[in-house]
Structure formats: structure tokens, C-alpha cells
Amino acid sequence: KQGELGPQGARGPRGKIGSSSATLRCSRIGGIVFKEICFKSSQLTRNRDKVPSDCKPWQPDKKWNEGDWWALASMFKTKVKISSDIDREVDGGRCDNHQAVMSFSQDSDFSKVWVNKKTFSFNPTSQGETCNLHNDDDTVAVYACAI
């Protein structure tokens, strides 16, 4: 047989406060982490930023390459099959006129690409640039979100 429950003891010392996981904080706003940065996307209907809900956009100061562009495009594409081949004409470009980090059309032959020059070091166009974020009806813009 067990006796009565005794009085509650003194409160113990507070535990260490650790940093919360970027992945956890990002998932709380519906984002995806790539290279320790939280990203969200939106489908564009015109040549204007469309910042996703709960996202405070910023442009990471990086020197990412075409492989990094493709990794992000693969994470945020909304069509089953899109091309990793970039349309190197003038649509899109490497510019700094929008809040997004990048955008891409989802063509099966060639993708029209806009990248933010603060984040990417490669140039997706070779014959000039329009600096248009929206380049087709199925354009997706990707934003880095401060968390």
C-alpha cells in the first residue's frame, strides 16, 4: 500500500535555451529549407512580385550557380516535368528589380529564368535581358523568407 502524496518540492533551475531549428521555424510558415535558408513560392499571373503569405522576403548574399537554381526549381515546380535547359535568349535575366530570389517558367523544352543578382552568380540569358519576373503563364517565383 502507498502512502499519501507529499508536498510539492521547490522549482528546479531553468534549463538552457537552445536555438530553434531553422527547419522547424520554416515549416511553421509552410516553407522549405535549402542551404539553411527558408524558401516559399508563388505562382505569378503578371510581372509583379507576389510574396507568399507569412514570408518576409530577403535576398541572400550568395554566389549560387546554375545547379543551385535547378535544385530550387525542382523543389518548387508545380508541373511533373519541366526542363532543366534554360532558354538563353532575352526573357528573364540576372537582375535586382524584384524581391524574389528567382523565377522560372515550367516549359518541357526550355525554362525562361530570372535570378536575383545578389544571390546568383550565373547569367541565365546570353542575348541581353528583359529583367521580367513573369515570363509565361506557368511562372513560379521563389522567395527567401526571414524566419
CSV table of C-alpha atoms in Angstrom, one decimal:
chain,number,residue,atom,x,y,z
A,1,LYS,CA,0.0,0.0,0.0
A,2,GLN,CA,1.2,3.5,-0.9
A,3,GLY,CA,1.0,6.5,1.4
A,4,GLU,CA,-0.3,10.0,0.7
A,5,LEU,CA,1.4,12.3,-1.8
A,6,GLY,CA,3.7,14.7,-0.1
A,7,PRO,CA,4.1,18.5,-0.7
A,8,GLN,CA,5.4,19.7,-4.0
A,9,GLY,CA,9.2,20.4,-4.0
A,10,ALA,CA,11.0,23.6,-4.9
A,11,ARG,CA,11.2,24.5,-8.6
A,12,GLY,CA,14.4,23.5,-10.2
A,13,PRO,CA,16.8,25.7,-12.2
A,14,ARG,CA,15.8,26.8,-15.7
A,15,GLY,CA,17.2,24.7,-18.5
A,16,LYS,CA,19.5,26.0,-21.2
A,17,ILE,CA,17.7,27.9,-24.0
A,18,GLY,CA,18.8,26.4,-27.3
A,19,SER,CA,18.3,27.8,-30.8
A,20,SER,CA,15.3,26.6,-32.5
A,21,SER,CA,15.7,24.6,-35.7
A,22,ALA,CA,15.5,26.6,-39.0
A,23,THR,CA,13.7,23.7,-40.5
A,24,LEU,CA,11.1,23.8,-37.7
A,25,ARG,CA,10.6,27.5,-37.9
A,26,CYS,CA,10.4,27.4,-41.7
A,27,SER,CA,7.9,24.5,-41.7
A,28,ARG,CA,5.7,26.6,-39.4
A,29,ILE,CA,5.2,29.1,-42.2
A,30,GLY,CA,4.8,26.4,-44.9
A,31,GLY,CA,8.3,26.8,-46.3
A,32,ILE,CA,11.1,24.5,-47.4
A,33,VAL,CA,14.8,24.8,-46.2
A,34,PHE,CA,17.6,24.8,-48.8
A,35,LYS,CA,21.2,25.5,-47.7
A,36,GLU,CA,19.9,26.6,-44.3
A,37,ILE,CA,17.6,29.3,-45.8
A,38,CYS,CA,13.8,29.2,-45.7
A,39,PHE,CA,12.0,29.4,-49.1
A,40,LYS,CA,8.4,29.7,-50.3
A,41,SER,CA,7.0,30.1,-53.7
A,42,SER,CA,4.0,31.6,-55.5
A,43,GLN,CA,2.5,31.2,-59.0
A,44,LEU,CA,2.7,34.5,-60.9
A,45,THR,CA,0.0,35.9,-63.1
A,46,ARG,CA,1.7,39.1,-64.1
A,47,ASN,CA,5.2,40.8,-63.9
A,48,ARG,CA,5.0,41.8,-60.3
A,49,ASP,CA,6.2,40.2,-57.0
A,50,LYS,CA,3.6,38.0,-55.3
A,51,VAL,CA,5.2,37.5,-51.9
A,52,PRO,CA,3.8,34.3,-50.3
A,53,SER,CA,1.8,34.6,-47.0
A,54,ASP,CA,3.9,34.7,-43.8
A,55,CYS,CA,7.0,35.4,-45.8
A,56,LYS,CA,9.2,38.4,-45.1
A,57,PRO,CA,11.3,38.4,-48.2
A,58,TRP,CA,15.1,39.0,-48.4
A,59,GLN,CA,17.8,38.3,-50.9
A,60,PRO,CA,20.7,36.2,-49.5
A,61,ASP,CA,24.1,37.5,-50.5
A,62,LYS,CA,25.5,34.3,-52.2
A,63,LYS,CA,27.2,33.2,-55.3
A,64,TRP,CA,24.9,30.3,-56.3
A,65,ASN,CA,25.3,28.7,-59.6
A,66,GLU,CA,23.0,27.0,-62.2
A,67,GLY,CA,23.0,23.8,-60.2
A,68,ASP,CA,21.5,25.7,-57.2
A,69,TRP,CA,18.9,27.2,-59.5
A,70,TRP,CA,17.9,23.7,-60.7
A,71,ALA,CA,17.8,22.4,-57.1
A,72,LEU,CA,15.4,25.1,-56.1
A,73,ALA,CA,13.3,24.8,-59.3
A,74,SER,CA,13.0,21.1,-58.7
A,75,MET,CA,11.7,21.8,-55.2
A,76,PHE,CA,9.1,24.3,-56.2
A,77,LYS,CA,7.9,23.2,-59.6
A,78,THR,CA,4.2,22.6,-59.9
A,79,LYS,CA,4.3,20.5,-63.1
A,80,VAL,CA,5.5,16.9,-63.2
A,81,LYS,CA,8.0,17.5,-66.0
A,82,ILE,CA,9.9,20.7,-66.6
A,83,SER,CA,13.2,21.3,-68.4
A,84,SER,CA,16.5,22.0,-66.7
A,85,ASP,CA,17.5,23.5,-70.1
A,86,ILE,CA,17.4,27.3,-69.9
A,87,ASP,CA,16.1,29.5,-72.7
A,88,ARG,CA,19.2,31.6,-73.1
A,89,GLU,CA,17.6,34.4,-75.2
A,90,VAL,CA,16.4,37.6,-73.5
A,91,ASP,CA,13.4,36.6,-71.4
A,92,GLY,CA,14.3,36.9,-67.7
A,93,GLY,CA,17.9,37.6,-66.8
A,94,ARG,CA,20.2,38.3,-63.8
A,95,CYS,CA,18.7,41.4,-62.2
A,96,ASP,CA,17.8,43.0,-58.9
A,97,ASN,CA,14.4,44.6,-59.7
A,98,HIS,CA,12.2,42.3,-57.7
A,99,GLN,CA,12.1,40.9,-54.1
A,100,ALA,CA,12.2,37.2,-55.3
A,101,VAL,CA,15.4,35.2,-55.4
A,102,MET,CA,14.4,33.6,-58.7
A,103,SER,CA,11.6,32.7,-61.1
A,104,PHE,CA,11.2,30.2,-63.8
A,105,SER,CA,8.6,29.1,-66.4
A,106,GLN,CA,7.7,25.4,-66.5
A,107,ASP,CA,8.2,24.5,-70.1
A,108,SER,CA,9.1,20.9,-71.1
A,109,ASP,CA,11.6,22.1,-73.7
A,110,PHE,CA,13.3,25.3,-72.2
A,111,SER,CA,12.7,27.2,-69.0
A,112,LYS,CA,12.7,31.0,-69.0
A,113,VAL,CA,14.7,32.1,-66.0
A,114,TRP,CA,15.0,35.3,-63.9
A,115,VAL,CA,17.6,35.2,-61.0
A,116,ASN,CA,18.4,37.8,-58.4
A,117,LYS,CA,22.0,39.1,-58.9
A,118,LYS,CA,22.6,39.3,-55.2
A,119,THR,CA,22.0,35.6,-54.8
A,120,PHE,CA,23.1,34.0,-58.1
A,121,SER,CA,26.4,34.4,-59.9
A,122,PHE,CA,25.4,32.8,-63.3
A,123,ASN,CA,23.6,34.6,-66.1
A,124,PRO,CA,20.6,32.7,-67.5
A,125,THR,CA,20.4,34.8,-70.6
A,126,SER,CA,23.1,35.4,-73.2
A,127,GLN,CA,21.5,37.9,-75.6
A,128,GLY,CA,20.5,40.7,-73.3
A,129,GLU,CA,17.8,40.6,-70.6
A,130,THR,CA,14.3,41.8,-70.1
A,131,CYS,CA,14.5,41.5,-66.3
A,132,ASN,CA,10.9,40.2,-66.3
A,133,LEU,CA,10.0,38.1,-63.4
A,134,HIS,CA,6.9,36.7,-65.2
A,135,ASN,CA,7.8,35.1,-68.5
A,136,ASP,CA,4.9,32.6,-69.1
A,137,ASP,CA,1.5,31.6,-67.7
A,138,ASP,CA,3.1,28.9,-65.6
A,139,THR,CA,5.9,31.1,-64.0
A,140,VAL,CA,6.8,30.3,-60.4
A,141,ALA,CA,8.6,32.9,-58.2
A,142,VAL,CA,10.7,31.7,-55.3
A,143,TYR,CA,11.3,33.9,-52.2
A,144,ALA,CA,13.8,33.6,-49.3
A,145,CYS,CA,11.8,34.2,-46.1
A,146,ALA,CA,13.3,35.6,-42.9
A,147,ILE,CA,12.3,33.4,-40.0
